[in-house]
PDB file of C-alpha atoms in Angstrom:
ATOM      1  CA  UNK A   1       0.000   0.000   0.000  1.00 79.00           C
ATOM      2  CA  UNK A   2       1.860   2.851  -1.402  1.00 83.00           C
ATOM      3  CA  UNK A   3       2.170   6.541   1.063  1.00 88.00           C
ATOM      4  CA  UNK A   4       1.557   9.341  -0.520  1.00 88.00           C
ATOM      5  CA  UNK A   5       0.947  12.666   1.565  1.00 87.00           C
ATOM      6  CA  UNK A   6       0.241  10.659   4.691  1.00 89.00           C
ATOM      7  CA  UNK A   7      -2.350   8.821   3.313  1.00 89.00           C
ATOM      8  CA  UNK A   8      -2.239   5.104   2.480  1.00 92.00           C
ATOM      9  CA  UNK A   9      -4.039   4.645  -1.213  1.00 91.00           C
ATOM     10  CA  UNK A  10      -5.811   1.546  -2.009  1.00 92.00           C
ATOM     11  CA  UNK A  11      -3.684  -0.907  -4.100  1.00 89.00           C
ATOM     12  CA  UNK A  12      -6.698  -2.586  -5.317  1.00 92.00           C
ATOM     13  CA  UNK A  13      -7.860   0.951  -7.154  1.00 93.00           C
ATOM     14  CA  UNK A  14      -6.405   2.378 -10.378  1.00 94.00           C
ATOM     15  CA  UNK A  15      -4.071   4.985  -9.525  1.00 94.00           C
ATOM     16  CA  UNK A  16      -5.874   7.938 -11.057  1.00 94.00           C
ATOM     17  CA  UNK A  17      -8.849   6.700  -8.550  1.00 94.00           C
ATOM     18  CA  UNK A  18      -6.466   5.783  -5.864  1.00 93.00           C
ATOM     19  CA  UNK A  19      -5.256   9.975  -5.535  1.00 93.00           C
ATOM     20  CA  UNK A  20      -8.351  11.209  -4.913  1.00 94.00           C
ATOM     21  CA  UNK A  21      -8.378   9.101  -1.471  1.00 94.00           C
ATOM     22  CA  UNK A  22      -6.257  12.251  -0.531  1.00 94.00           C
ATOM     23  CA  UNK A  23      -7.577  15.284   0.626  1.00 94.00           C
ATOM     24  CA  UNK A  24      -7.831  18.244  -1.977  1.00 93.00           C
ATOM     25  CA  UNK A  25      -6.777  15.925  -5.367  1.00 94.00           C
ATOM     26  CA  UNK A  26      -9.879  15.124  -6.981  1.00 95.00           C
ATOM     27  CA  UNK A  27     -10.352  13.416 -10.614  1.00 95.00           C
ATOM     28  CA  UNK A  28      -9.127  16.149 -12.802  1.00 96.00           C
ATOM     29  CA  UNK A  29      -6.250  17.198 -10.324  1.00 95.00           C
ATOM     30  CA  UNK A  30      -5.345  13.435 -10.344  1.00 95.00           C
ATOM     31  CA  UNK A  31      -5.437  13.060 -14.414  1.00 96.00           C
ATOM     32  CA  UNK A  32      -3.050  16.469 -14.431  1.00 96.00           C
ATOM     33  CA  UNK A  33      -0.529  15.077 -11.406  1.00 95.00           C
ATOM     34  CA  UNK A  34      -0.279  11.614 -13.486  1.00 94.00           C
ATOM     35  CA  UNK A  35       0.481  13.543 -16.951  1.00 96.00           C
ATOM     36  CA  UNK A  36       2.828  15.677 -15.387  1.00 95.00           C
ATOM     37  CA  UNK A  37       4.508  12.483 -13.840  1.00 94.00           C
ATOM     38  CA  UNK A  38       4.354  10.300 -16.943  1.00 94.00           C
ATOM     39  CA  UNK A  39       2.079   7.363 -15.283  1.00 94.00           C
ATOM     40  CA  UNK A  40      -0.276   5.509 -17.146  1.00 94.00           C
ATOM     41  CA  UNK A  41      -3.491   6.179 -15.110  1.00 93.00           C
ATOM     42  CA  UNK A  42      -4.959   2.677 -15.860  1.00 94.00           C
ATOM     43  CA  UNK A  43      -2.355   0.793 -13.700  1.00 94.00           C
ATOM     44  CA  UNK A  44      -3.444  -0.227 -10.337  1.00 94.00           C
ATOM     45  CA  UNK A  45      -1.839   1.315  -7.264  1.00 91.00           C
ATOM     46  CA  UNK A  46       0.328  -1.867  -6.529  1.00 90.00           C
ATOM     47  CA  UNK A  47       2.136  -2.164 -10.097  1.00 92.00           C
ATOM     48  CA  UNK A  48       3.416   1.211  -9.324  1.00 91.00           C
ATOM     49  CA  UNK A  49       7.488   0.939  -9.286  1.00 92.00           C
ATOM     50  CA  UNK A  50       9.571   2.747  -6.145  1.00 93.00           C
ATOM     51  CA  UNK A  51      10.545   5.749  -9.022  1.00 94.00           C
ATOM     52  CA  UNK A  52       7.101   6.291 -10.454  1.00 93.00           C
ATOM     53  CA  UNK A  53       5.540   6.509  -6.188  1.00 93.00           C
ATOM     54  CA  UNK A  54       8.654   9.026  -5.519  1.00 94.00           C
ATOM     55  CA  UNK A  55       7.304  10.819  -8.650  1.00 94.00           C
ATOM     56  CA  UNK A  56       3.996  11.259  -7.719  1.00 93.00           C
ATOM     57  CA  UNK A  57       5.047  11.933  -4.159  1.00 92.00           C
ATOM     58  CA  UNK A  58       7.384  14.562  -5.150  1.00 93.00           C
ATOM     59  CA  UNK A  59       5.044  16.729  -7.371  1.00 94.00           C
ATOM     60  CA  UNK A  60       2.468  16.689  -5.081  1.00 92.00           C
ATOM     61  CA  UNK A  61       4.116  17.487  -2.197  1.00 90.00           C
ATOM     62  CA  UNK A  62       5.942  20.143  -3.772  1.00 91.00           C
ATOM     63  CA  UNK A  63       3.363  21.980  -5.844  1.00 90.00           C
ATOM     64  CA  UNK A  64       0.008  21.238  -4.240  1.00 91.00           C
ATOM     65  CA  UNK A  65      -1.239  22.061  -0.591  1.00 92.00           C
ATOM     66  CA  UNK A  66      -3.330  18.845   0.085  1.00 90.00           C
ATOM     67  CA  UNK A  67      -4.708  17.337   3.364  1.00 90.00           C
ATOM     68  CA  UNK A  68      -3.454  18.944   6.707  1.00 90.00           C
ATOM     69  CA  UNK A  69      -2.076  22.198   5.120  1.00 93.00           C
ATOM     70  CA  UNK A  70      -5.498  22.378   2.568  1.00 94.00           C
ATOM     71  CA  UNK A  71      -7.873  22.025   5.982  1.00 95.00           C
ATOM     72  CA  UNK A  72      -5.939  24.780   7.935  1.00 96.00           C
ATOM     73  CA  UNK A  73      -5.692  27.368   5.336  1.00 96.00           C
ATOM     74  CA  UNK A  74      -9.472  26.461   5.337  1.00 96.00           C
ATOM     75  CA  UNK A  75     -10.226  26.674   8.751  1.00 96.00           C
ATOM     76  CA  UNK A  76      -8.685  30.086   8.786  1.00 97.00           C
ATOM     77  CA  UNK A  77     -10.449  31.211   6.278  1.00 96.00           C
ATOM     78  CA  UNK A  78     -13.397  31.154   7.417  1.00 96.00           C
ATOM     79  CA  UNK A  79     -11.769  32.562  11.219  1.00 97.00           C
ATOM     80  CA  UNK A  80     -10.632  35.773   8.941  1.00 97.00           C
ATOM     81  CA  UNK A  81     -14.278  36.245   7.843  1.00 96.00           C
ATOM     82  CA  UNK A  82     -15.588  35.607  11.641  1.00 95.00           C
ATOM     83  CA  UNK A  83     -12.947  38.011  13.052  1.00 96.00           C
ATOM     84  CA  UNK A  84     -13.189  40.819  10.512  1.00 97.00           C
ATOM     85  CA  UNK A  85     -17.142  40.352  11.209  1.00 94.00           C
ATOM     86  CA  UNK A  86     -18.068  40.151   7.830  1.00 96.00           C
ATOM     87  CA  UNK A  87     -21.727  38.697   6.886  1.00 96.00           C
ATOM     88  CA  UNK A  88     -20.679  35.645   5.709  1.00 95.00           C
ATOM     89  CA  UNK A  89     -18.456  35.184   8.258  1.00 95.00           C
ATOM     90  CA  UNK A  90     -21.671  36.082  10.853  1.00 95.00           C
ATOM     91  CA  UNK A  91     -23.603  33.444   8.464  1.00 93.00           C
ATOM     92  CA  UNK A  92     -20.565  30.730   9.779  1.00 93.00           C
ATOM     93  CA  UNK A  93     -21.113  31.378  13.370  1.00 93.00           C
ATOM     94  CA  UNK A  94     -24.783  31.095  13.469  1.00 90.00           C
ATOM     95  CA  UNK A  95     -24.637  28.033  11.408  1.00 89.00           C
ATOM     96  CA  UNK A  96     -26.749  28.670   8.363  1.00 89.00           C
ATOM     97  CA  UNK A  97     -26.435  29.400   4.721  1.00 90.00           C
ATOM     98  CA  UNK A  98     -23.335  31.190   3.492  1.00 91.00           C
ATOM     99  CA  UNK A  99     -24.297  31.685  -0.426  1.00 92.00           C
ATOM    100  CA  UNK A 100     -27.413  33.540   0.000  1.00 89.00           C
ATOM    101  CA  UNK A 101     -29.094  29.971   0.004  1.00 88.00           C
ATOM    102  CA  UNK A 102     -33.281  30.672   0.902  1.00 87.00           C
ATOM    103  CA  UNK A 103     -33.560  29.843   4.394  1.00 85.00           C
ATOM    104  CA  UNK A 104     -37.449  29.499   5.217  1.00 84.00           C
ATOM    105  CA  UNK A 105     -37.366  26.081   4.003  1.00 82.00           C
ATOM    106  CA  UNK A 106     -34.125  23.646   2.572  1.00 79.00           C
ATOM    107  CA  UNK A 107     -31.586  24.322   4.971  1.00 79.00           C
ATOM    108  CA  UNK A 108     -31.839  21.023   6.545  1.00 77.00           C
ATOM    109  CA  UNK A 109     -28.314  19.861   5.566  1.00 75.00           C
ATOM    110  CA  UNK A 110     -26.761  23.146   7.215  1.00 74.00           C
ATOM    111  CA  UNK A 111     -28.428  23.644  10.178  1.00 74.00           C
ATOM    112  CA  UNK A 112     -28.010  19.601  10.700  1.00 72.00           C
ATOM    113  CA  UNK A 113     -31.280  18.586  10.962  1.00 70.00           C
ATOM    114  CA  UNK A 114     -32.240  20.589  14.128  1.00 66.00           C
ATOM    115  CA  UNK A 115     -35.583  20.998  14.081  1.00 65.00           C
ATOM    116  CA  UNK A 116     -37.929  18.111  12.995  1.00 66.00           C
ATOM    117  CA  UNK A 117     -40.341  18.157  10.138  1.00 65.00           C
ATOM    118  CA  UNK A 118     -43.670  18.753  10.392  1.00 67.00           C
ATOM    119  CA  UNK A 119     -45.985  16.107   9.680  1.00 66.00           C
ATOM    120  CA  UNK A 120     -49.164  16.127   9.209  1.00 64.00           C
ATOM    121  CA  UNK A 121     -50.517  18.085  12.300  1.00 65.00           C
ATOM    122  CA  UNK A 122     -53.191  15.273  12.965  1.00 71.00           C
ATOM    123  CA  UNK A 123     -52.999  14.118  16.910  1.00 71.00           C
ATOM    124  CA  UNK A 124     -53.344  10.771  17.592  1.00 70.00           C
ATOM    125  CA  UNK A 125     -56.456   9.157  19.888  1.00 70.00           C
ATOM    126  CA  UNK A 126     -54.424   8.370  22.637  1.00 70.00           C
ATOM    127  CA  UNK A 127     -53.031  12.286  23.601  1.00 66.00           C
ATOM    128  CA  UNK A 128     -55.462  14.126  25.258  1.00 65.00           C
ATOM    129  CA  UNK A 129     -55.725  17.571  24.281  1.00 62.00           C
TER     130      UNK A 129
END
């Protein structure tokens, strides 16, 4: 199981599926990282030679910010937009839609499913009202 980036990839997977196990490389990044390395992105993960995995490890570590140096500059990202007090950054404290997303109904996924639906309103027999 070849390291790249501090992630183990798959050795069952074809390599250009195998990247995207690592934070930040997704298909098209992967196809790019492979051309630039002169892979054939058909092989699978554990026909990969010692060069071709130093290759690969070397161009993305180098050129790319992936994993724990992607989710940091993240993270402060969105702590510059809560400390400068911007709207957005308001919209990330309170926990609701950032993109000017309609909020009076369909922001389930955001919120994380605080509230429950409605229903149908109908009581049953056995409550007493």
């Amino acid at each position: 199981m070849p390291r790249i980036a501090g992630v183990n990839i798959p050795d069952n997977k074809r390599i250009e599926i195998s990247l995207t196990y690592i934070y930040g490389i997704g298909r098209t990044l992967s196809n790019k990282i492979l051309a630039q390395a002169k892979v054939d992105p058909n092989i699978r993960a554990q026909k990969l030679t010692a060069e071709e995995i130093n290759r690969l490890r070397d161009i993305i570590e180098k050129s790319l910010r992936v994993e724990g140096e992607l989710r940091r500059e993240k993270m402060m990202n969105i702590k510059r937009l809560k400390d400068v007090g911007s709207y957005r950054g308001s919209r990330h404290v309170k926990g609701l839609p950032v993109r000017g997303q309609r909020t009076k109904t369909n922001t389930r996924t955001v919120r994380g499913n605080v509230r429950k639906t409605m229903g149908s309103g109908r009581k049953t027999s056995s409550e007493k009202t």
